mmCIF file of C-alpha atoms in Angstrom:
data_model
loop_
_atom_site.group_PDB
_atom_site.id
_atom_site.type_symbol
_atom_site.label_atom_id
_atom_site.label_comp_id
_atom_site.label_asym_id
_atom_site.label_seq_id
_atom_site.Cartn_x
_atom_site.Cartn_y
_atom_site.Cartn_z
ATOM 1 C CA UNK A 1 0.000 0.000 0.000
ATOM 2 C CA UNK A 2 2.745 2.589 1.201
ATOM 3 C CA UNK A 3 4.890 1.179 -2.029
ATOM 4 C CA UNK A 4 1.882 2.188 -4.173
ATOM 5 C CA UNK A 5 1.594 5.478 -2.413
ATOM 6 C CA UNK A 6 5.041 6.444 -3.173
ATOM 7 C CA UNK A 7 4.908 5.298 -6.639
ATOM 8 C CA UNK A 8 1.667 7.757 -7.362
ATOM 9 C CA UNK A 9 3.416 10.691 -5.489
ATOM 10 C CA UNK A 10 5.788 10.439 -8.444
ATOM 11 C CA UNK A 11 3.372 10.080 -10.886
ATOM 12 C CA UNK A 12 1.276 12.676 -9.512
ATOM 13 C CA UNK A 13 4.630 15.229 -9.872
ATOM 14 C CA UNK A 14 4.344 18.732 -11.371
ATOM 15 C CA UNK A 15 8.289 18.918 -10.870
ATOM 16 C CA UNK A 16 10.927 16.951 -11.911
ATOM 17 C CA UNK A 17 12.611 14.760 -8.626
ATOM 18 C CA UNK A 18 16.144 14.900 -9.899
ATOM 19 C CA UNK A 19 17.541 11.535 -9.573
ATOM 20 C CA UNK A 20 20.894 12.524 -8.906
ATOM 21 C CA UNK A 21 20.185 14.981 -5.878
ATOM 22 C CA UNK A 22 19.280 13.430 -2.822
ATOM 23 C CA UNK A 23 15.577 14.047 -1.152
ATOM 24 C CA UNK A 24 15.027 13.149 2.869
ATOM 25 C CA UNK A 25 11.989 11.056 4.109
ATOM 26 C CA UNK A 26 10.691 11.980 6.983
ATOM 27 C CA UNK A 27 8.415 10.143 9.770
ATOM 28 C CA UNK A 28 4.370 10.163 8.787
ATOM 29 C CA UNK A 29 2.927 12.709 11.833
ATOM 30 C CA UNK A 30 -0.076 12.713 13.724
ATOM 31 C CA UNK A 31 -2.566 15.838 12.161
ATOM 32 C CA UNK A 32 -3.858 16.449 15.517
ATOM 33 C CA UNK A 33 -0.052 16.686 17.122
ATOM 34 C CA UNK A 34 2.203 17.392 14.673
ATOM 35 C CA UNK A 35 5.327 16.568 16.841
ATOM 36 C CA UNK A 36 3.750 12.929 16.929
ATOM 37 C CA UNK A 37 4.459 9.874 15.253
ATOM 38 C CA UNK A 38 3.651 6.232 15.924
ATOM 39 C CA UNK A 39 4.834 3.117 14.812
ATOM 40 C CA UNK A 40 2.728 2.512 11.705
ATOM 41 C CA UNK A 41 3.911 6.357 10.944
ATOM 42 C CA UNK A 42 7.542 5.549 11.354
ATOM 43 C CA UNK A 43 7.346 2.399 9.635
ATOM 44 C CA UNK A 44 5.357 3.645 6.921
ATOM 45 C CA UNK A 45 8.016 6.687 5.996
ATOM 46 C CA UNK A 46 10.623 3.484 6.287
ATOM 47 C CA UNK A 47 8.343 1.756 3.609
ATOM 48 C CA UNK A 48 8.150 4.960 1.284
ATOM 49 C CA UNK A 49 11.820 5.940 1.511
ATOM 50 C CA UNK A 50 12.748 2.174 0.637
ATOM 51 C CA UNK A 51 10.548 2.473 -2.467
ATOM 52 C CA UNK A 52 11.392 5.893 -3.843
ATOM 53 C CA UNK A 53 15.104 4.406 -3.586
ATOM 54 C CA UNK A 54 14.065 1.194 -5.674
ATOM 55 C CA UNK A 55 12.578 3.949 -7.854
ATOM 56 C CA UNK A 56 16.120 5.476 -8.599
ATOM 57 C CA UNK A 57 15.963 8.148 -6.151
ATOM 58 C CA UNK A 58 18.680 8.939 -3.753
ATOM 59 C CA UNK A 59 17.394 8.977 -0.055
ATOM 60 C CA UNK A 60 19.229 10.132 2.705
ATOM 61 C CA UNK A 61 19.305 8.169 5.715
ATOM 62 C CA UNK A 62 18.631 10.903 8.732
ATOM 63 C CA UNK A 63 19.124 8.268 11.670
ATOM 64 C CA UNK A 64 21.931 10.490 13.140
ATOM 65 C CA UNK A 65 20.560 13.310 14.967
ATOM 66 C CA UNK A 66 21.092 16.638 13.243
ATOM 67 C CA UNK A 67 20.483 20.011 13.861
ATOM 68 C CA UNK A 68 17.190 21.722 12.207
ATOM 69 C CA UNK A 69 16.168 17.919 11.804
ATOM 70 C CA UNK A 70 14.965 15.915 15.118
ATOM 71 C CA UNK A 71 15.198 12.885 15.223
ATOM 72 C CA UNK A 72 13.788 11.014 18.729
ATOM 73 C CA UNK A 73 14.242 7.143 18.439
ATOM 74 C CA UNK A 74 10.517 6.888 19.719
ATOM 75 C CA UNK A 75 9.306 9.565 17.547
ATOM 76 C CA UNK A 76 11.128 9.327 14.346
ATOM 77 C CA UNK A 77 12.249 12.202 12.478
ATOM 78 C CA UNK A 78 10.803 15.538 12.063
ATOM 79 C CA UNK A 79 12.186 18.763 10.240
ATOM 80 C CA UNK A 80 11.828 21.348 12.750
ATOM 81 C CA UNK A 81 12.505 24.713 11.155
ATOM 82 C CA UNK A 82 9.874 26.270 8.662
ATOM 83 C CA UNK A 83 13.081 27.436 6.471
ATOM 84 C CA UNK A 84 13.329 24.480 4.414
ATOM 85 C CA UNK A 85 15.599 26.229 1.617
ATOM 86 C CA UNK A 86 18.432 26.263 4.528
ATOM 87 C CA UNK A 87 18.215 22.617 5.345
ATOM 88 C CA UNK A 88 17.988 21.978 1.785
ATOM 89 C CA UNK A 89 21.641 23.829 1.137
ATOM 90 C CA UNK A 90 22.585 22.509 4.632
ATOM 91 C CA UNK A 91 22.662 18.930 3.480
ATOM 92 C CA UNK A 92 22.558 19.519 -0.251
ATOM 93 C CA UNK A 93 18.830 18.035 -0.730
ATOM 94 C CA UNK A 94 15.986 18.879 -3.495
ATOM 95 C CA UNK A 95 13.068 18.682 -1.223
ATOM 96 C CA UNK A 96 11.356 16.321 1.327
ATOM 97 C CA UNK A 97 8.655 13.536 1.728
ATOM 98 C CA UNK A 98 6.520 14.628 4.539
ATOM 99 C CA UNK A 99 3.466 13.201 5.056
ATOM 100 C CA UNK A 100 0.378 13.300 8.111
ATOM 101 C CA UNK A 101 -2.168 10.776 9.474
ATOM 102 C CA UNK A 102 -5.251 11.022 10.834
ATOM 103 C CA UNK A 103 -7.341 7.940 12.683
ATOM 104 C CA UNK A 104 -10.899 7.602 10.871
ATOM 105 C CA UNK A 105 -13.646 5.774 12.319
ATOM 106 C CA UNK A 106 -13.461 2.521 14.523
ATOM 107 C CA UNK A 107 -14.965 -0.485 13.114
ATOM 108 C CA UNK A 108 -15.367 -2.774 16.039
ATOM 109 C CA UNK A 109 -11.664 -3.594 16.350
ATOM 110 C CA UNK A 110 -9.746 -1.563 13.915
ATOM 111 C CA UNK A 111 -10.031 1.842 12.130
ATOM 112 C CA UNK A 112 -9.373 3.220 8.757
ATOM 113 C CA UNK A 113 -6.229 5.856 8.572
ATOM 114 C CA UNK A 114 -6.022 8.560 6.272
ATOM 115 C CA UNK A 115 -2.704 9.411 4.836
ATOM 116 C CA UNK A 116 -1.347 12.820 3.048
ATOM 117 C CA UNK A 117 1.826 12.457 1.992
ATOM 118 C CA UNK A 118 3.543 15.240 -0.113
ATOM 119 C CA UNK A 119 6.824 16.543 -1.486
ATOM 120 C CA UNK A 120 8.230 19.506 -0.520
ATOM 121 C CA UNK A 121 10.519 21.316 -2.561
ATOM 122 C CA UNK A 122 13.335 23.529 -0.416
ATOM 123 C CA UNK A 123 11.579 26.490 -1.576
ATOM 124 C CA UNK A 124 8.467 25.472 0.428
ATOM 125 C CA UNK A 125 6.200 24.719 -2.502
ATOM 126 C CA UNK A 126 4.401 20.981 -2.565
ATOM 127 C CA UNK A 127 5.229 20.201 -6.231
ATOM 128 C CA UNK A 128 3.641 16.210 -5.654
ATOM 129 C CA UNK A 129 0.971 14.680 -3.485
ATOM 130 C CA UNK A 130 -0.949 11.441 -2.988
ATOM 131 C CA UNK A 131 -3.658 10.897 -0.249
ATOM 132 C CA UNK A 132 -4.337 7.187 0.289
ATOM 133 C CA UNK A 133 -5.975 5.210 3.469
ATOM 134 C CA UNK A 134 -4.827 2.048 5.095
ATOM 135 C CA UNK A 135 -8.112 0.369 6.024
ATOM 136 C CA UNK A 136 -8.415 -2.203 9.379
ATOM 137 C CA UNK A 137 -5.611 -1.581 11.439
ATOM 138 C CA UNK A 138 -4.927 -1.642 14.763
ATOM 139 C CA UNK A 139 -5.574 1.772 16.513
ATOM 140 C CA UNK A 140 -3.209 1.245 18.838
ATOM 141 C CA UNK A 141 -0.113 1.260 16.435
ATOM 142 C CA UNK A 142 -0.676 4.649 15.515
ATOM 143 C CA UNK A 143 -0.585 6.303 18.823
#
C-alpha cells in the first residue's frame, strides 16, 4: 500500500525529482499533534523511503541526529525549522517527503487511517501529493 503510495506521489509530480540529488523522508505525523508519530507512521516513511530508492531516487538516511532535523528514536524524524531552503543547502537536498495521518472511524476492532503524503521542494512549494488510506488496522499502532 505505502509502495503504491510512493509510486503515485511520483506520478502525480508537477516537478521533476532529480535523480541525482538526494531528497530526505521523513516520519508520517499525527494531524492532531504534529510533533507525533507512531509506529505505523515511522514504519510507513521506512516503507516509502525504501521504495522511492528502488525507484532510482537517492534517499538520505537521517538516523543520526542533526540540527534543524529531530530525530527522537521513539518519535522518528521531524524537520523542525519552517526554512526548508536552509536545510535543503545545509545537506545539499531537493526537497522532502513529509506526510500526516489522521485515525478515521473505529470499526469494532480496527479503524481506517487517512494518509497525506507530499513533497516539498526547499523552496516550500508541494510540487507532488498522494492521499491514500490504510483500512483495518490496529488503533493502537498509531498512537
Amino acid at each position: 500500500m505505502h509502495e503504491i503510495a510512493a509510486d503515485n506521489l511520483l506520478q502525480n509530480c508537477s516537478v521533476v525529482i532529480e535523480d541525482d540529488q538526494p531528497i530526505i523522508v521523513t516520519s508520517l505525523v499525527d494531524i492532531d499533534e504534529m510533533g507525533k508519530s507512531s509506529t505505523l507512521g515511522r514504519i510507513s516513511s521506512e516503507i516509502i523511503a525504501g521504495r522511492l530508492s528502488q525507484q532510482g531516487l537517492k534517499v538520505q538516511e537521517i538516523k543520526m541526529s542533526q540540527s534543524n532535523i529531530f530525530v527522537s528514536e521513539a518519535e522518528g524524524e521531524f524537520i523542525l525549522s519552517r526554512n526548508l531552503h536552509q536545510i535543503g543547502e545545509k545537506y545539499d537536498v531537493q526537497g522532502f517527503v513529509v506526510g500526516t495521518y489522521a485515525i478515521g472511524k473505529y470499526h469494532r476492532n480496527d479503524v481506517d487511517v487517512f494518509i497525506a503524503l507530499r513533497f516539498v521542494n526547499t523552496e516550500d512549494i508541494i510540487a507532488c501529493a498522494y492521499n491514500y488510506a490504510v483500512p483495518g488496522t490496529d488503533p493502537e499502532l498509531w498512537w
